XYZ file of C-alpha atoms in Angstrom:
446
model
C 32.206 12.556 -12.383
C 34.848 15.346 -11.288
C 34.472 15.721 -7.957
C 34.790 19.360 -6.856
C 36.294 20.132 -3.437
C 35.698 23.263 -1.577
C 39.944 24.758 -0.261
C 39.394 27.237 3.206
C 42.464 28.279 4.427
C 42.944 32.709 5.310
C 47.302 31.322 4.303
C 47.634 31.652 0.510
C 51.062 30.333 -0.482
C 49.449 26.951 1.187
C 45.893 27.303 0.250
C 47.920 27.166 -3.496
C 49.669 24.462 -1.982
C 47.105 22.111 -1.245
C 44.887 23.831 -4.148
C 47.660 21.911 -6.661
C 48.721 19.000 -4.327
C 44.265 18.479 -4.576
C 44.297 18.463 -8.296
C 46.457 16.913 -9.820
C 44.674 13.955 -8.203
C 41.529 14.368 -10.338
C 39.722 16.717 -8.629
C 38.185 20.231 -9.606
C 39.425 23.061 -6.972
C 37.927 26.194 -5.693
C 39.117 27.965 -3.040
C 38.217 31.269 -0.680
C 40.338 32.850 1.549
C 37.759 33.421 4.980
C 33.941 32.110 5.755
C 32.069 34.239 4.776
C 33.644 34.188 0.870
C 33.882 30.141 1.584
C 30.073 30.413 1.586
C 28.790 32.306 -0.549
C 31.384 29.509 -2.693
C 28.894 26.425 -1.462
C 25.688 28.813 -3.110
C 26.987 29.265 -5.786
C 28.496 25.830 -6.564
C 27.763 22.241 -6.674
C 30.288 21.528 -3.485
C 31.288 17.612 -2.609
C 34.019 18.107 0.340
C 35.192 21.357 2.293
C 39.004 21.705 2.927
C 38.705 24.441 6.065
C 41.610 25.495 8.143
C 40.115 25.895 12.351
C 41.543 29.532 13.351
C 39.905 32.077 9.933
C 39.566 36.322 10.406
C 35.969 35.727 10.554
C 35.353 32.523 12.930
C 35.708 29.128 13.816
C 35.941 26.171 11.569
C 34.389 24.495 13.657
C 31.667 26.537 14.337
C 31.626 27.148 10.552
C 30.730 23.342 10.817
C 27.336 23.985 11.633
C 26.114 26.303 8.989
C 27.912 24.422 6.425
C 25.498 21.174 7.787
C 22.286 22.751 8.130
C 22.271 24.365 4.752
C 24.405 21.944 2.604
C 23.619 18.354 4.498
C 24.933 15.937 2.001
C 28.147 17.983 1.854
C 31.554 16.717 3.714
C 34.070 18.454 6.009
C 37.526 17.634 6.338
C 39.023 20.897 8.539
C 42.762 21.431 9.509
C 44.127 22.948 12.070
C 47.829 23.894 13.179
C 48.037 22.980 17.220
C 46.048 19.839 17.927
C 43.126 20.729 20.128
C 41.452 17.790 21.594
C 38.389 19.893 22.898
C 37.830 21.691 18.896
C 38.056 17.458 17.967
C 36.077 16.610 20.661
C 33.093 19.760 18.962
C 33.897 19.227 15.454
C 32.813 14.919 15.269
C 30.422 16.237 17.041
C 29.095 18.921 15.149
C 29.579 16.693 12.198
C 32.693 17.218 10.771
C 34.111 13.502 8.904
C 38.081 14.330 9.687
C 39.883 16.555 12.433
C 43.928 17.333 11.472
C 46.784 18.751 11.882
C 48.007 19.893 8.829
C 51.900 18.928 8.883
C 51.552 15.908 10.497
C 49.064 14.603 8.906
C 48.899 15.642 5.196
C 50.156 12.697 4.535
C 46.477 11.214 5.219
C 44.999 14.909 3.266
C 44.315 12.962 0.322
C 43.368 9.424 1.658
C 40.678 10.827 3.689
C 39.344 13.034 0.561
C 39.043 10.081 -2.083
C 36.306 8.505 1.907
C 34.607 11.431 1.473
C 33.584 11.906 -1.643
C 32.835 8.012 -2.102
C 30.872 8.840 0.969
C 28.852 11.883 -0.646
C 28.046 10.171 -3.833
C 26.505 6.680 -1.716
C 24.296 9.611 0.278
C 23.579 10.840 -3.649
C 22.241 7.922 -4.462
C 20.252 6.922 -1.395
C 18.147 10.815 -1.649
C 18.196 9.935 -5.463
C 16.375 6.482 -5.178
C 14.325 7.917 -1.910
C 12.649 10.958 -4.484
C 11.884 7.984 -7.231
C 10.182 6.049 -5.060
C 8.176 9.743 -2.971
C 7.963 10.345 -7.111
C 6.049 6.809 -7.533
C 3.741 6.738 -4.779
C 2.880 10.487 -4.531
C -0.798 11.819 -4.828
C -0.084 13.472 -8.523
C 0.929 9.839 -9.710
C -2.656 8.675 -9.337
C -4.896 9.399 -12.726
C -7.811 10.200 -12.126
C -10.046 13.684 -12.866
C -13.500 12.116 -12.373
C -15.527 14.092 -9.248
C -15.362 11.133 -7.227
C -11.171 10.492 -7.313
C -9.671 13.769 -6.664
C -12.435 13.633 -3.800
C -10.614 11.035 -2.359
C -6.888 12.478 -3.522
C -7.769 15.189 -0.837
C -9.276 13.857 1.808
C -5.306 11.841 1.347
C -3.401 14.687 1.292
C -5.124 16.075 4.980
C -5.584 13.007 6.390
C -1.670 11.858 5.439
C -0.089 15.047 7.731
C -1.119 13.776 10.811
C -0.911 10.439 12.716
C -4.016 9.240 12.408
C -5.346 5.161 11.455
C -7.118 6.021 8.836
C -10.011 2.884 7.187
C -9.453 3.113 3.140
C -12.628 1.191 1.947
C -13.714 -0.145 -1.527
C -14.323 -2.751 -3.753
C -10.429 -5.458 -4.672
C -8.139 -3.458 -6.990
C -9.229 -0.568 -5.899
C -5.886 1.135 -5.379
C -6.117 1.150 -1.758
C -2.405 -0.247 -1.447
C -1.036 3.559 -3.663
C -3.283 5.416 -1.366
C -1.568 3.993 2.175
C 1.981 4.071 0.327
C 0.610 7.397 -0.828
C -0.363 8.972 2.150
C 2.518 6.874 4.010
C 4.758 9.392 2.097
C 3.547 13.011 2.567
C 3.619 11.805 6.154
C 6.376 12.918 9.007
C 7.367 9.341 9.114
C 8.448 9.581 4.683
C 11.827 8.267 5.158
C 10.455 4.705 7.544
C 9.665 2.060 7.394
C 6.403 1.510 5.098
C 5.055 -2.124 6.189
C 2.192 -4.353 4.393
C 0.448 -7.371 4.980
C -2.052 -9.237 3.514
C -4.446 -10.354 6.159
C -6.301 -12.722 3.844
C -2.677 -15.088 2.843
C -1.992 -17.001 6.061
C -3.554 -18.376 8.306
C -4.129 -17.750 12.494
C -1.166 -18.919 13.408
C 1.539 -18.224 10.486
C -0.200 -14.497 10.779
C 0.552 -14.519 14.450
C 3.716 -14.728 14.158
C 3.719 -12.573 10.831
C 2.158 -9.255 13.573
C 3.838 -10.036 15.747
C 6.840 -11.126 16.079
C 8.098 -14.701 17.629
C 10.788 -15.958 19.818
C 12.982 -19.395 19.747
C 10.692 -22.806 19.644
C 7.401 -20.559 20.510
C 6.725 -23.379 18.473
C 7.542 -26.382 15.440
C 9.880 -24.594 12.705
C 9.979 -21.778 14.958
C 14.811 -22.410 14.767
C 15.458 -18.881 16.058
C 13.832 -14.932 17.032
C 12.080 -13.030 14.251
C 10.617 -9.821 14.179
C 7.066 -9.298 13.156
C 6.021 -6.329 11.602
C 4.498 -4.253 13.931
C 8.014 -4.604 14.454
C 10.210 -3.658 11.708
C 7.726 -0.538 11.239
C 8.734 1.129 14.400
C 8.655 4.557 13.469
C 7.202 4.290 10.085
C 3.578 3.117 8.662
C 2.371 -0.948 8.410
C -0.533 -1.248 6.756
C -2.721 -3.932 7.229
C -4.103 -5.381 3.553
C -7.600 -6.954 3.851
C -8.071 -6.094 7.166
C -11.843 -8.297 7.319
C -10.415 -11.263 7.062
C -8.109 -11.315 10.428
C -9.333 -14.218 12.526
C -11.432 -12.664 15.601
C -8.562 -13.580 18.145
C -5.806 -12.024 16.275
C -8.352 -8.700 16.170
C -8.426 -8.915 20.289
C -5.007 -8.265 20.267
C -4.482 -6.336 17.729
C -6.510 -4.295 19.536
C -4.046 -3.807 22.761
C -1.147 -2.694 20.040
C -3.270 0.175 18.400
C -4.248 0.773 22.104
C -0.960 0.563 24.171
C 1.595 0.785 22.060
C 3.136 -2.434 23.478
C 2.576 -6.051 21.911
C 3.667 -9.705 23.572
C 5.364 -11.863 21.068
C 4.833 -15.369 19.521
C 6.227 -17.539 23.158
C 7.734 -14.559 25.106
C 6.761 -12.875 28.296
C 8.648 -9.434 28.320
C 6.158 -6.654 26.626
C 7.986 -4.418 23.269
C 6.688 -1.356 22.428
C 5.853 0.076 18.854
C 5.628 3.789 17.471
C 3.808 3.630 14.160
C 0.889 4.955 12.280
C -1.527 2.619 10.472
C -3.682 1.633 8.100
C -5.540 -0.657 7.402
C -7.605 -1.863 4.107
C -10.964 -3.417 3.119
C -13.926 -3.797 0.462
C -15.535 -5.884 3.758
C -18.373 -3.530 5.298
C -17.153 -3.581 8.124
C -20.362 -1.472 10.129
C -22.478 -4.824 9.442
C -19.077 -7.493 10.096
C -19.443 -6.116 12.923
C -22.767 -5.196 13.994
C -23.119 -9.351 13.050
C -20.306 -10.229 15.028
C -17.572 -11.384 13.525
C -15.460 -8.535 13.468
C -15.261 -6.684 16.755
C -16.958 -3.626 17.133
C -14.497 -1.952 19.125
C -11.442 -2.423 16.749
C -13.472 -0.961 13.511
C -14.042 1.542 15.845
C -10.786 1.523 16.706
C -9.886 1.859 12.970
C -12.176 4.587 11.672
C -11.413 7.788 12.808
C -10.767 8.370 9.208
C -12.385 6.957 6.923
C -11.801 7.411 2.803
C -14.174 4.734 0.072
C -11.699 4.433 -2.878
C -15.049 4.428 -5.598
C -15.105 1.442 -7.950
C -13.298 2.196 -12.124
C -17.347 1.981 -13.699
C -18.390 5.276 -11.214
C -14.999 6.814 -12.913
C -15.576 6.236 -16.696
C -14.496 9.559 -17.742
C -10.600 8.632 -15.849
C -10.654 5.104 -18.736
C -9.221 6.384 -21.506
C -7.039 8.630 -19.227
C -6.054 5.258 -16.985
C -5.645 3.234 -20.909
C -3.476 6.161 -22.880
C -1.189 6.140 -19.856
C -1.434 1.507 -19.314
C -0.949 0.972 -23.534
C 3.287 3.596 -22.855
C 4.073 1.525 -19.624
C 2.872 -2.105 -21.209
C 4.325 -1.159 -24.888
C 7.932 -0.226 -22.751
C 7.743 -3.432 -20.646
C 7.018 -5.637 -24.882
C 9.506 -3.063 -25.864
C 6.952 -1.953 -28.240
C 6.581 2.063 -30.309
C 3.087 3.102 -28.185
C 0.548 1.546 -30.025
C -2.108 3.475 -31.554
C -6.009 2.987 -29.915
C -8.945 2.715 -31.507
C -12.071 4.205 -30.466
C -13.722 1.201 -31.178
C -11.764 -0.394 -27.953
C -12.373 2.945 -26.022
C -16.530 2.188 -26.527
C -15.690 -1.650 -24.701
C -13.644 0.119 -21.909
C -16.308 2.603 -21.408
C -18.852 0.309 -21.124
C -17.987 -2.470 -19.425
C -18.576 -3.060 -15.951
C -15.223 -3.852 -14.584
C -15.959 -5.962 -11.106
C -11.414 -6.226 -11.090
C -11.535 -2.136 -11.300
C -8.307 -1.366 -11.702
C -6.445 -4.000 -11.558
C -9.062 -5.271 -13.814
C -8.374 -2.979 -16.635
C -3.988 -2.766 -16.296
C -4.163 -7.441 -16.624
C -6.606 -6.109 -19.679
C -4.719 -3.757 -21.052
C -1.513 -6.123 -20.696
C -3.308 -8.652 -22.499
C -4.425 -6.506 -24.873
C 0.036 -5.075 -26.044
C 1.271 -8.444 -25.762
C -1.897 -9.549 -28.476
C -1.672 -6.586 -30.982
C 1.564 -4.784 -33.216
C 0.494 -0.710 -34.095
C -2.960 -0.470 -33.135
C -5.182 -1.668 -30.111
C -8.892 -2.676 -32.204
C -11.364 -4.701 -29.873
C -10.441 -7.730 -31.346
C -8.338 -7.148 -29.198
C -10.468 -7.736 -25.990
C -11.658 -11.007 -23.624
C -14.679 -12.289 -25.575
C -17.313 -11.034 -22.903
C -15.830 -7.198 -23.056
C -16.287 -7.731 -27.442
C -20.087 -8.539 -26.719
C -21.512 -7.456 -23.397
C -25.092 -5.331 -24.395
C -25.641 -2.152 -24.943
C -26.316 0.476 -22.645
C -30.275 1.387 -23.123
C -30.862 4.183 -25.114
C -33.540 4.592 -25.428
C -36.130 6.813 -23.000
C -38.507 5.622 -19.754
C -42.227 5.996 -20.110
C -42.964 8.225 -17.192
C -46.167 5.600 -14.705
C -42.940 1.802 -16.239
C -42.126 0.013 -14.216
C -37.753 0.414 -14.207
C -39.139 3.496 -13.753
C -40.904 2.975 -10.692
C -37.395 1.497 -9.427
C -34.810 3.970 -11.485
C -36.746 6.297 -8.658
C -37.071 4.033 -5.676
C -33.270 3.330 -6.262
C -32.227 6.845 -5.901
C -34.311 7.982 -3.084
C -32.523 5.001 -1.487
C -29.165 5.598 -2.623
C -30.105 9.050 -1.800
C -31.128 8.050 1.777
C -27.815 5.755 2.935
C -25.484 8.686 1.317
C -24.234 6.409 -1.553
C -23.707 3.348 0.383
C -24.622 0.876 -1.883
C -23.908 -1.943 0.137
C -26.347 -0.802 2.656
C -28.351 0.351 -0.306
C -28.783 -3.206 -0.975
C -29.596 -4.320 1.852
C -32.654 -2.026 1.994
C -34.308 -3.068 -0.673
C -33.124 -6.551 -0.552
C -31.765 -7.801 -3.431
C -27.305 -8.598 -3.608
C -24.580 -5.867 -3.938
C -23.611 -6.614 -8.031
C -27.423 -7.181 -8.210
C -27.345 -3.540 -7.327
C -24.744 -2.251 -9.988
C -26.503 -3.937 -12.530
C -29.705 -2.241 -11.910
C -27.229 1.109 -11.273
C -25.523 0.439 -14.933
C -28.627 -0.279 -16.537
C -30.579 3.017 -15.710
C -27.474 5.060 -15.610
C -27.449 6.246 -11.878
C -24.484 6.994 -11.221
């Protein structure tokens, strides 16, 4: 890859000599005689490094530097001056110059400086590309689905992303809560800062406290040195606490204090620290019921529940199953070095008829298994036994006087009363949540 160098100097002989020296090192050179034409060259060509004289007919290179960095932040600028001036040199570095050198005295420094500047530009561009790839991976555009439920959820997430509000993501296991948390972060004002994720169900109380708040050396057996906690790591960025309903109640009080004051104290320390982070929490529990029954602090629940987004289970997104399936088949075909497999209608029908207790995560795992087992076409016989032999959905209509019809109508009424809250519906009906989902599927209630 050839790097492009722009030389801005009104002395034609000196500019031409400098151009020949730079070209001899394998660089491509673009020339300009003043600041106005130099800026046009920057707009027309992807310039890596600018070698710019300080004194020019239409302005001062030190001041012009701010225009370059404002419009082309990845372009590095080396300023050249006939007379060394400490004040100019200091101001040039403040304005973002890569270096400031004196013509004649520092000629032997130009080429080594160019190589260093080009290397810096190359690294900055690589970082930018990596950040873009991460951003693209977690953008809302990559969330697959056109069902009404998922589109409503994406719309809510987009609206809250630009704020600093705490977000509570609720829904069953496997519905994609961490994907949404990442997308909210990548579309927030904190993009480019840390996104730190911690699953509260993974650790014991003592270890979770240390992971969250950090600890001082000697705070407990095995604490051989100071350790930063996730709250400190998330400073300036986003802290994602998954399965927050599993957090021990003693730690809930400490977390509440952090949310209210932005202050925390590491384990074994006495000096408070500050951290400015945005909290996104997730749970598959009904925290309202948990707080009513004193298993979760009600004050923390109300603090978390500023903006709740409930992710729909896959069984309520039947029209998205085929789209998700095609995406996963392509992904795992590439992963296993297979030509993208065809998908039989029977295979898709079995997927659409299944209740998906594990949601998108379960679908993804089943597709990976199916791709491994198949050669050219995905057929129903590579699916797990329970999916191959699942009962067919009833197709006959019910009599208006049958018990089933009355039960269906009653379930629908209670669902309407709870505004679609299935946990509350199951509680009022005095049945288990799994039983409710089975009956919703049986009666075709959306």
